[in-house]
Amino acid sequence: MAAHETRAAVASGDDFYLGPLSESQLRRADRDTLLRPVWDGARPLHRVERPGPEGQGTDLVAEGFSIDIALTADVAGKEVSWTGRRWLVRSVAYAPARGATADRHLATAEAGPGERATRKQGRKRLSETELTAADAILTREGVTGLLTYTVTATPTTRHKRGYAGRPESDETTMSLAVQVRRNEGAIQEKKRALGWQVYASNDLTRGLAHGVWAYRGQDRMENDRSRLTGRPPGLTPIDLQDEQRIAGLVYLLSVALRILTLTEWVVRERLRQTGEKLHGAYAGQAGRKTATPSAELLLEVMKTIGMRAIEVDGQQYVLLSPLTEVQKKLLTRWGLPADLYENVVRNFPKPPRNTSEP
């Protein structure tokens, strides 16, 4: 979606796009150049906030700024020109997470070169293999330039007496020691760039808050399709030889996926319209609330509904477990009648008469 040609095609059709730019679309050095005024305190930032807990004001979600640039591209042999907007956004939650990941990589890289310092017998100079391996560790952990290491060799000479015709000799053993130093200036320089993302859009009428919430609340097709590899529904490996049956199974699960997605969307939309949150859906956490329940969570709530059919003196009775308050509210939000399950009980199919011979 972020490819320049794709954005040009969207803009040429008078449509709008919003998506993150990868480093192939905007190099890291160019990002740092755009962020330099922020670090120097010369660039004010727009804030994105959301209501906090009751009586505690608002919580900062993200902050950022935008720049507008003129763009051109060739679409179907025609030159298309439009004004694009780049939002540079720092997520308050994402930045610390990236910082913690960077610290783990630094710790791994600091310990790595020391593990390569093994005893070298009879050598006066270090092996190039050891030096290359230490460099590879820094590259693998992505901390090149953030750590520097010094390898020192301490020779130890031991005199060996001659024995059984073997002449006496001196044996030299090299002990390697690796000292790793942190480049704190470079580390802080890299850490302050963590958590920043660049988003491209051609909608110049919308502000930062609209873009942040629109991107976070988007409906991702990948999320729905991933459900086909799990439960529910699960497209698990089964032994099917007929291609028509295989295709039929995929079509059937696609229909089930649509129902599952609709089940989730309807409840979320009802909650959004009323400004409410669903509570009582998490087992063992009665006070926990959510405005975006997943379909799996909703089905787990309804899973506790049970019916039992028993027969007493030739008469069949169907017993229905009482519905909880959250189950009743879900039926209402789905637009289903409150007595749905009672109707199922009343119209429960009767078993066929036993016509077999005694």
mmCIF file with all atom_site columns, N, CA and C in Angstrom, residues 40-100:
data_model
loop_
_atom_site.group_PDB
_atom_site.id
_atom_site.type_symbol
_atom_site.label_atom_id
_atom_site.label_alt_id
_atom_site.label_comp_id
_atom_site.label_asym_id
_atom_site.label_entity_id
_atom_site.label_seq_id
_atom_site.pdbx_PDB_ins_code
_atom_site.Cartn_x
_atom_site.Cartn_y
_atom_site.Cartn_z
_atom_site.occupancy
_atom_site.B_iso_or_equiv
_atom_site.pdbx_formal_charge
_atom_site.auth_seq_id
_atom_site.auth_comp_id
_atom_site.auth_asym_id
_atom_site.auth_atom_id
_atom_site.pdbx_PDB_model_num
ATOM 1   N N  . ASP A 1 40  ? 15.873  19.106 18.860  1.00 0.00 ? 40  ASP A N  1
ATOM 2   C CA . ASP A 1 40  ? 16.456  20.401 19.213  1.00 0.00 ? 40  ASP A CA 1
ATOM 3   C C  . ASP A 1 40  ? 15.459  21.317 19.906  1.00 0.00 ? 40  ASP A C  1
ATOM 4   N N  . GLY A 1 41  ? 14.198  20.876 20.015  1.00 0.00 ? 41  GLY A N  1
ATOM 5   C CA . GLY A 1 41  ? 13.184  21.678 20.672  1.00 0.00 ? 41  GLY A CA 1
ATOM 6   C C  . GLY A 1 41  ? 12.591  22.772 19.816  1.00 0.00 ? 41  GLY A C  1
ATOM 7   N N  . ALA A 1 42  ? 12.849  22.719 18.500  1.00 0.00 ? 42  ALA A N  1
ATOM 8   C CA . ALA A 1 42  ? 12.353  23.769 17.613  1.00 0.00 ? 42  ALA A CA 1
ATOM 9   C C  . ALA A 1 42  ? 11.048  23.393 16.926  1.00 0.00 ? 42  ALA A C  1
ATOM 10  N N  . ARG A 1 43  ? 10.598  22.165 17.076  1.00 0.00 ? 43  ARG A N  1
ATOM 11  C CA . ARG A 1 43  ? 9.383   21.718 16.393  1.00 0.00 ? 43  ARG A CA 1
ATOM 12  C C  . ARG A 1 43  ? 8.313   21.383 17.428  1.00 0.00 ? 43  ARG A C  1
ATOM 13  N N  . PRO A 1 44  ? 7.205   22.131 17.466  1.00 0.00 ? 44  PRO A N  1
ATOM 14  C CA . PRO A 1 44  ? 6.115   21.781 18.391  1.00 0.00 ? 44  PRO A CA 1
ATOM 15  C C  . PRO A 1 44  ? 5.394   20.526 17.911  1.00 0.00 ? 44  PRO A C  1
ATOM 16  N N  . LEU A 1 45  ? 4.838   19.794 18.841  1.00 0.00 ? 45  LEU A N  1
ATOM 17  C CA . LEU A 1 45  ? 4.167   18.533 18.531  1.00 0.00 ? 45  LEU A CA 1
ATOM 18  C C  . LEU A 1 45  ? 2.684   18.626 18.859  1.00 0.00 ? 45  LEU A C  1
ATOM 19  N N  . HIS A 1 46  ? 1.880   18.003 17.998  1.00 0.00 ? 46  HIS A N  1
ATOM 20  C CA . HIS A 1 46  ? 0.454   17.857 18.266  1.00 0.00 ? 46  HIS A CA 1
ATOM 21  C C  . HIS A 1 46  ? 0.252   16.639 19.168  1.00 0.00 ? 46  HIS A C  1
ATOM 22  N N  . ARG A 1 47  ? -0.668  16.734 20.082  1.00 0.00 ? 47  ARG A N  1
ATOM 23  C CA . ARG A 1 47  ? -0.933  15.664 21.038  1.00 0.00 ? 47  ARG A CA 1
ATOM 24  C C  . ARG A 1 47  ? -2.221  14.920 20.678  1.00 0.00 ? 47  ARG A C  1
ATOM 25  N N  . VAL A 1 48  ? -2.186  13.625 20.873  1.00 0.00 ? 48  VAL A N  1
ATOM 26  C CA . VAL A 1 48  ? -3.381  12.793 20.718  1.00 0.00 ? 48  VAL A CA 1
ATOM 27  C C  . VAL A 1 48  ? -3.674  12.195 22.085  1.00 0.00 ? 48  VAL A C  1
ATOM 28  N N  . GLU A 1 49  ? -4.836  12.510 22.622  1.00 0.00 ? 49  GLU A N  1
ATOM 29  C CA . GLU A 1 49  ? -5.193  12.068 23.964  1.00 0.00 ? 49  GLU A CA 1
ATOM 30  C C  . GLU A 1 49  ? -6.507  11.305 23.945  1.00 0.00 ? 49  GLU A C  1
ATOM 31  N N  . ARG A 1 50  ? -6.709  10.552 24.995  1.00 0.00 ? 50  ARG A N  1
ATOM 32  C CA . ARG A 1 50  ? -7.978  9.855  25.181  1.00 0.00 ? 50  ARG A CA 1
ATOM 33  C C  . ARG A 1 50  ? -8.379  9.984  26.646  1.00 0.00 ? 50  ARG A C  1
ATOM 34  N N  . PRO A 1 51  ? -9.665  9.892  26.923  1.00 0.00 ? 51  PRO A N  1
ATOM 35  C CA . PRO A 1 51  ? -10.114 10.016 28.313  1.00 0.00 ? 51  PRO A CA 1
ATOM 36  C C  . PRO A 1 51  ? -9.487  8.940  29.189  1.00 0.00 ? 51  PRO A C  1
ATOM 37  N N  . GLY A 1 52  ? -8.967  9.360  30.328  1.00 0.00 ? 52  GLY A N  1
ATOM 38  C CA . GLY A 1 52  ? -8.393  8.421  31.273  1.00 0.00 ? 52  GLY A CA 1
ATOM 39  C C  . GLY A 1 52  ? -9.443  7.867  32.210  1.00 0.00 ? 52  GLY A C  1
ATOM 40  N N  . PRO A 1 53  ? -9.014  7.164  33.245  1.00 0.00 ? 53  PRO A N  1
ATOM 41  C CA . PRO A 1 53  ? -9.974  6.669  34.243  1.00 0.00 ? 53  PRO A CA 1
ATOM 42  C C  . PRO A 1 53  ? -10.758 7.821  34.854  1.00 0.00 ? 53  PRO A C  1
ATOM 43  N N  . GLU A 1 54  ? -11.914 7.500  35.374  1.00 0.00 ? 54  GLU A N  1
ATOM 44  C CA . GLU A 1 54  ? -12.800 8.532  35.908  1.00 0.00 ? 54  GLU A CA 1
ATOM 45  C C  . GLU A 1 54  ? -12.082 9.370  36.959  1.00 0.00 ? 54  GLU A C  1
ATOM 46  N N  . GLY A 1 55  ? -12.151 10.690 36.752  1.00 0.00 ? 55  GLY A N  1
ATOM 47  C CA . GLY A 1 55  ? -11.551 11.621 37.692  1.00 0.00 ? 55  GLY A CA 1
ATOM 48  C C  . GLY A 1 55  ? -10.062 11.805 37.541  1.00 0.00 ? 55  GLY A C  1
ATOM 49  N N  . GLN A 1 56  ? -9.443  11.258 36.487  1.00 0.00 ? 56  GLN A N  1
ATOM 50  C CA . GLN A 1 56  ? -8.000  11.347 36.315  1.00 0.00 ? 56  GLN A CA 1
ATOM 51  C C  . GLN A 1 56  ? -7.599  12.040 35.025  1.00 0.00 ? 56  GLN A C  1
ATOM 52  N N  . GLY A 1 57  ? -8.485  12.782 34.408  1.00 0.00 ? 57  GLY A N  1
ATOM 53  C CA . GLY A 1 57  ? -8.131  13.545 33.224  1.00 0.00 ? 57  GLY A CA 1
ATOM 54  C C  . GLY A 1 57  ? -7.930  12.676 32.003  1.00 0.00 ? 57  GLY A C  1
ATOM 55  N N  . THR A 1 58  ? -7.013  13.099 31.133  1.00 0.00 ? 58  THR A N  1
ATOM 56  C CA . THR A 1 58  ? -6.772  12.396 29.873  1.00 0.00 ? 58  THR A CA 1
ATOM 57  C C  . THR A 1 58  ? -5.396  11.747 29.869  1.00 0.00 ? 58  THR A C  1
ATOM 58  N N  . ASP A 1 59  ? -5.243  10.734 29.027  1.00 0.00 ? 59  ASP A N  1
ATOM 59  C CA . ASP A 1 59  ? -3.968  10.039 28.854  1.00 0.00 ? 59  ASP A CA 1
ATOM 60  C C  . ASP A 1 59  ? -3.393  10.374 27.486  1.00 0.00 ? 59  ASP A C  1
ATOM 61  N N  . LEU A 1 60  ? -2.097  10.621 27.449  1.00 0.00 ? 60  LEU A N  1
ATOM 62  C CA . LEU A 1 60  ? -1.414  10.884 26.189  1.00 0.00 ? 60  LEU A CA 1
ATOM 63  C C  . LEU A 1 60  ? -1.204  9.576  25.443  1.00 0.00 ? 60  LEU A C  1
ATOM 64  N N  . VAL A 1 61  ? -1.664  9.511  24.206  1.00 0.00 ? 61  VAL A N  1
ATOM 65  C CA . VAL A 1 61  ? -1.543  8.307  23.388  1.00 0.00 ? 61  VAL A CA 1
ATOM 66  C C  . VAL A 1 61  ? -0.385  8.429  22.407  1.00 0.00 ? 61  VAL A C  1
ATOM 67  N N  . ALA A 1 62  ? -0.302  9.572  21.748  1.00 0.00 ? 62  ALA A N  1
ATOM 68  C CA . ALA A 1 62  ? 0.740   9.778  20.745  1.00 0.00 ? 62  ALA A CA 1
ATOM 69  C C  . ALA A 1 62  ? 0.962   11.273 20.575  1.00 0.00 ? 62  ALA A C  1
ATOM 70  N N  . GLU A 1 63  ? 2.053   11.605 19.926  1.00 0.00 ? 63  GLU A N  1
ATOM 71  C CA . GLU A 1 63  ? 2.357   12.985 19.594  1.00 0.00 ? 63  GLU A CA 1
ATOM 72  C C  . GLU A 1 63  ? 3.132   12.995 18.291  1.00 0.00 ? 63  GLU A C  1
ATOM 73  N N  . GLY A 1 64  ? 3.009   14.086 17.546  1.00 0.00 ? 64  GLY A N  1
ATOM 74  C CA . GLY A 1 64  ? 3.690   14.129 16.264  1.00 0.00 ? 64  GLY A CA 1
ATOM 75  C C  . GLY A 1 64  ? 3.467   15.433 15.536  1.00 0.00 ? 64  GLY A C  1
ATOM 76  N N  . PHE A 1 65  ? 3.920   15.463 14.298  1.00 0.00 ? 65  PHE A N  1
ATOM 77  C CA . PHE A 1 65  ? 3.783   16.644 13.447  1.00 0.00 ? 65  PHE A CA 1
ATOM 78  C C  . PHE A 1 65  ? 3.708   16.180 12.001  1.00 0.00 ? 65  PHE A C  1
ATOM 79  N N  . SER A 1 66  ? 3.432   17.102 11.103  1.00 0.00 ? 66  SER A N  1
ATOM 80  C CA . SER A 1 66  ? 3.271   16.743 9.692   1.00 0.00 ? 66  SER A CA 1
ATOM 81  C C  . SER A 1 66  ? 4.044   17.705 8.810   1.00 0.00 ? 66  SER A C  1
ATOM 82  N N  . ILE A 1 67  ? 4.386   17.221 7.626   1.00 0.00 ? 67  ILE A N  1
ATOM 83  C CA . ILE A 1 67  ? 4.973   18.045 6.574   1.00 0.00 ? 67  ILE A CA 1
ATOM 84  C C  . ILE A 1 67  ? 4.280   17.685 5.267   1.00 0.00 ? 67  ILE A C  1
ATOM 85  N N  . ASP A 1 68  ? 4.068   18.668 4.423   1.00 0.00 ? 68  ASP A N  1
ATOM 86  C CA . ASP A 1 68  ? 3.440   18.458 3.119   1.00 0.00 ? 68  ASP A CA 1
ATOM 87  C C  . ASP A 1 68  ? 4.500   18.520 2.031   1.00 0.00 ? 68  ASP A C  1
ATOM 88  N N  . ILE A 1 69  ? 4.401   17.608 1.078   1.00 0.00 ? 69  ILE A N  1
ATOM 89  C CA . ILE A 1 69  ? 5.364   17.559 -0.018  1.00 0.00 ? 69  ILE A CA 1
ATOM 90  C C  . ILE A 1 69  ? 4.616   17.373 -1.331  1.00 0.00 ? 69  ILE A C  1
ATOM 91  N N  . ALA A 1 70  ? 5.201   17.902 -2.401  1.00 0.00 ? 70  ALA A N  1
ATOM 92  C CA . ALA A 1 70  ? 4.634   17.738 -3.743  1.00 0.00 ? 70  ALA A CA 1
ATOM 93  C C  . ALA A 1 70  ? 5.145   16.431 -4.339  1.00 0.00 ? 70  ALA A C  1
ATOM 94  N N  . LEU A 1 71  ? 4.237   15.631 -4.869  1.00 0.00 ? 71  LEU A N  1
ATOM 95  C CA . LEU A 1 71  ? 4.577   14.320 -5.411  1.00 0.00 ? 71  LEU A CA 1
ATOM 96  C C  . LEU A 1 71  ? 4.099   14.213 -6.848  1.00 0.00 ? 71  LEU A C  1
ATOM 97  N N  . THR A 1 72  ? 4.841   13.479 -7.640  1.00 0.00 ? 72  THR A N  1
ATOM 98  C CA . THR A 1 72  ? 4.468   13.188 -9.024  1.00 0.00 ? 72  THR A CA 1
ATOM 99  C C  . THR A 1 72  ? 4.771   11.733 -9.323  1.00 0.00 ? 72  THR A C  1
ATOM 100 N N  . ALA A 1 73  ? 4.013   11.171 -10.234 1.00 0.00 ? 73  ALA A N  1
ATOM 101 C CA . ALA A 1 73  ? 4.231   9.782  -10.639 1.00 0.00 ? 73  ALA A CA 1
ATOM 102 C C  . ALA A 1 73  ? 3.543   9.556  -11.970 1.00 0.00 ? 73  ALA A C  1
ATOM 103 N N  . ASP A 1 74  ? 3.950   8.493  -12.636 1.00 0.00 ? 74  ASP A N  1
ATOM 104 C CA . ASP A 1 74  ? 3.353   8.113  -13.910 1.00 0.00 ? 74  ASP A CA 1
ATOM 105 C C  . ASP A 1 74  ? 2.345   7.005  -13.667 1.00 0.00 ? 74  ASP A C  1
ATOM 106 N N  . VAL A 1 75  ? 1.095   7.259  -14.034 1.00 0.00 ? 75  VAL A N  1
ATOM 107 C CA . VAL A 1 75  ? 0.024   6.276  -13.875 1.00 0.00 ? 75  VAL A CA 1
ATOM 108 C C  . VAL A 1 75  ? -0.614  6.037  -15.232 1.00 0.00 ? 75  VAL A C  1
ATOM 109 N N  . ALA A 1 76  ? -0.442  4.820  -15.756 1.00 0.00 ? 76  ALA A N  1
ATOM 110 C CA . ALA A 1 76  ? -1.016  4.446  -17.054 1.00 0.00 ? 76  ALA A CA 1
ATOM 111 C C  . ALA A 1 76  ? -0.603  5.433  -18.148 1.00 0.00 ? 76  ALA A C  1
ATOM 112 N N  . GLY A 1 77  ? 0.670   5.821  -18.120 1.00 0.00 ? 77  GLY A N  1
ATOM 113 C CA . GLY A 1 77  ? 1.186   6.709  -19.157 1.00 0.00 ? 77  GLY A CA 1
ATOM 114 C C  . GLY A 1 77  ? 0.874   8.176  -18.959 1.00 0.00 ? 77  GLY A C  1
ATOM 115 N N  . LYS A 1 78  ? 0.226   8.537  -17.869 1.00 0.00 ? 78  LYS A N  1
ATOM 116 C CA . LYS A 1 78  ? -0.098  9.932  -17.591 1.00 0.00 ? 78  LYS A CA 1
ATOM 117 C C  . LYS A 1 78  ? 0.599   10.373 -16.311 1.00 0.00 ? 78  LYS A C  1
ATOM 118 N N  . GLU A 1 79  ? 1.071   11.596 -16.342 1.00 0.00 ? 79  GLU A N  1
ATOM 119 C CA . GLU A 1 79  ? 1.726   12.140 -15.156 1.00 0.00 ? 79  GLU A CA 1
ATOM 120 C C  . GLU A 1 79  ? 0.678   12.640 -14.172 1.00 0.00 ? 79  GLU A C  1
ATOM 121 N N  . VAL A 1 80  ? 0.787   12.172 -12.940 1.00 0.00 ? 80  VAL A N  1
ATOM 122 C CA . VAL A 1 80  ? -0.147  12.548 -11.880 1.00 0.00 ? 80  VAL A CA 1
ATOM 123 C C  . VAL A 1 80  ? 0.619   13.332 -10.827 1.00 0.00 ? 80  VAL A C  1
ATOM 124 N N  . SER A 1 81  ? 0.078   14.471 -10.446 1.00 0.00 ? 81  SER A N  1
ATOM 125 C CA . SER A 1 81  ? 0.689   15.304 -9.409  1.00 0.00 ? 81  SER A CA 1
ATOM 126 C C  . SER A 1 81  ? -0.313  15.503 -8.279  1.00 0.00 ? 81  SER A C  1
ATOM 127 N N  . TRP A 1 82  ? 0.167   15.440 -7.068  1.00 0.00 ? 82  TRP A N  1
ATOM 128 C CA . TRP A 1 82  ? -0.694  15.662 -5.907  1.00 0.00 ? 82  TRP A CA 1
ATOM 129 C C  . TRP A 1 82  ? 0.175   16.071 -4.712  1.00 0.00 ? 82  TRP A C  1
ATOM 130 N N  . THR A 1 83  ? -0.468  16.563 -3.695  1.00 0.00 ? 83  THR A N  1
ATOM 131 C CA . THR A 1 83  ? 0.218   16.960 -2.468  1.00 0.00 ? 83  THR A CA 1
ATOM 132 C C  . THR A 1 83  ? 0.026   15.871 -1.425  1.00 0.00 ? 83  THR A C  1
ATOM 133 N N  . GLY A 1 84  ? 1.123   15.344 -0.965  1.00 0.00 ? 84  GLY A N  1
ATOM 134 C CA . GLY A 1 84  ? 1.074   14.305 0.058   1.00 0.00 ? 84  GLY A CA 1
ATOM 135 C C  . GLY A 1 84  ? 1.464   14.863 1.415   1.00 0.00 ? 84  GLY A C  1
ATOM 136 N N  . ARG A 1 85  ? 0.952   14.244 2.427   1.00 0.00 ? 85  ARG A N  1
ATOM 137 C CA . ARG A 1 85  ? 1.268   14.657 3.800   1.00 0.00 ? 85  ARG A CA 1
ATOM 138 C C  . ARG A 1 85  ? 1.927   13.496 4.524   1.00 0.00 ? 85  ARG A C  1
ATOM 139 N N  . ARG A 1 86  ? 3.008   13.810 5.196   1.00 0.00 ? 86  ARG A N  1
ATOM 140 C CA . ARG A 1 86  ? 3.706   12.815 5.998   1.00 0.00 ? 86  ARG A CA 1
ATOM 141 C C  . ARG A 1 86  ? 3.548   13.166 7.469   1.00 0.00 ? 86  ARG A C  1
ATOM 142 N N  . TRP A 1 87  ? 2.967   12.230 8.183   1.00 0.00 ? 87  TRP A N  1
ATOM 143 C CA . TRP A 1 87  ? 2.817   12.388 9.624   1.00 0.00 ? 87  TRP A CA 1
ATOM 144 C C  . TRP A 1 87  ? 3.929   11.614 10.314  1.00 0.00 ? 87  TRP A C  1
ATOM 145 N N  . LEU A 1 88  ? 4.703   12.296 11.129  1.00 0.00 ? 88  LEU A N  1
ATOM 146 C CA . LEU A 1 88  ? 5.709   11.646 11.959  1.00 0.00 ? 88  LEU A CA 1
ATOM 147 C C  . LEU A 1 88  ? 5.136   11.545 13.362  1.00 0.00 ? 88  LEU A C  1
ATOM 148 N N  . VAL A 1 89  ? 4.893   10.323 13.796  1.00 0.00 ? 89  VAL A N  1
ATOM 149 C CA . VAL A 1 89  ? 4.129   10.075 15.017  1.00 0.00 ? 89  VAL A CA 1
ATOM 150 C C  . VAL A 1 89  ? 4.954   9.223  15.970  1.00 0.00 ? 89  VAL A C  1
ATOM 151 N N  . ARG A 1 90  ? 4.945   9.614  17.217  1.00 0.00 ? 90  ARG A N  1
ATOM 152 C CA . ARG A 1 90  ? 5.602   8.837  18.273  1.00 0.00 ? 90  ARG A CA 1
ATOM 153 C C  . ARG A 1 90  ? 4.537   8.268  19.192  1.00 0.00 ? 90  ARG A C  1
ATOM 154 N N  . SER A 1 91  ? 4.473   6.947  19.251  1.00 0.00 ? 91  SER A N  1
ATOM 155 C CA . SER A 1 91  ? 3.517   6.275  20.125  1.00 0.00 ? 91  SER A CA 1
ATOM 156 C C  . SER A 1 91  ? 4.084   6.204  21.538  1.00 0.00 ? 91  SER A C  1
ATOM 157 N N  . VAL A 1 92  ? 3.305   6.646  22.505  1.00 0.00 ? 92  VAL A N  1
ATOM 158 C CA . VAL A 1 92  ? 3.761   6.654  23.893  1.00 0.00 ? 92  VAL A CA 1
ATOM 159 C C  . VAL A 1 92  ? 3.986   5.235  24.408  1.00 0.00 ? 92  VAL A C  1
ATOM 160 N N  . ALA A 1 93  ? 3.172   4.289  23.982  1.00 0.00 ? 93  ALA A N  1
ATOM 161 C CA . ALA A 1 93  ? 3.319   2.903  24.429  1.00 0.00 ? 93  ALA A CA 1
ATOM 162 C C  . ALA A 1 93  ? 4.379   2.157  23.633  1.00 0.00 ? 93  ALA A C  1
ATOM 163 N N  . TYR A 1 94  ? 4.507   2.490  22.352  1.00 0.00 ? 94  TYR A N  1
ATOM 164 C CA . TYR A 1 94  ? 5.424   1.758  21.480  1.00 0.00 ? 94  TYR A CA 1
ATOM 165 C C  . TYR A 1 94  ? 6.876   2.118  21.764  1.00 0.00 ? 94  TYR A C  1
ATOM 166 N N  . ALA A 1 95  ? 7.140   3.383  22.104  1.00 0.00 ? 95  ALA A N  1
ATOM 167 C CA . ALA A 1 95  ? 8.514   3.827  22.317  1.00 0.00 ? 95  ALA A CA 1
ATOM 168 C C  . ALA A 1 95  ? 9.201   3.078  23.463  1.00 0.00 ? 95  ALA A C  1
ATOM 169 N N  . PRO A 1 96  ? 8.591   2.953  24.658  1.00 0.00 ? 96  PRO A N  1
ATOM 170 C CA . PRO A 1 96  ? 9.255   2.184  25.717  1.00 0.00 ? 96  PRO A CA 1
ATOM 171 C C  . PRO A 1 96  ? 9.461   0.719  25.358  1.00 0.00 ? 96  PRO A C  1
ATOM 172 N N  . ALA A 1 97  ? 8.518   0.144  24.630  1.00 0.00 ? 97  ALA A N  1
ATOM 173 C CA . ALA A 1 97  ? 8.665   -1.260 24.226  1.00 0.00 ? 97  ALA A CA 1
ATOM 174 C C  . ALA A 1 97  ? 9.863   -1.431 23.306  1.00 0.00 ? 97  ALA A C  1
ATOM 175 N N  . ARG A 1 98  ? 10.026  -0.505 22.366  1.00 0.00 ? 98  ARG A N  1
ATOM 176 C CA . ARG A 1 98  ? 11.189  -0.567 21.481  1.00 0.00 ? 98  ARG A CA 1
ATOM 177 C C  . ARG A 1 98  ? 12.478  -0.336 22.263  1.00 0.00 ? 98  ARG A C  1
ATOM 178 N N  . GLY A 1 99  ? 12.417  0.551  23.254  1.00 0.00 ? 99  GLY A N  1
ATOM 179 C CA . GLY A 1 99  ? 13.596  0.797  24.077  1.00 0.00 ? 99  GLY A CA 1
ATOM 180 C C  . GLY A 1 99  ? 14.010  -0.432 24.858  1.00 0.00 ? 99  GLY A C  1
ATOM 181 N N  . ALA A 1 100 ? 13.035  -1.171 25.396  1.00 0.00 ? 100 ALA A N  1
ATOM 182 C CA . ALA A 1 100 ? 13.341  -2.397 26.127  1.00 0.00 ? 100 ALA A CA 1
ATOM 183 C C  . ALA A 1 100 ? 13.954  -3.445 25.204  1.00 0.00 ? 100 ALA A C  1
#
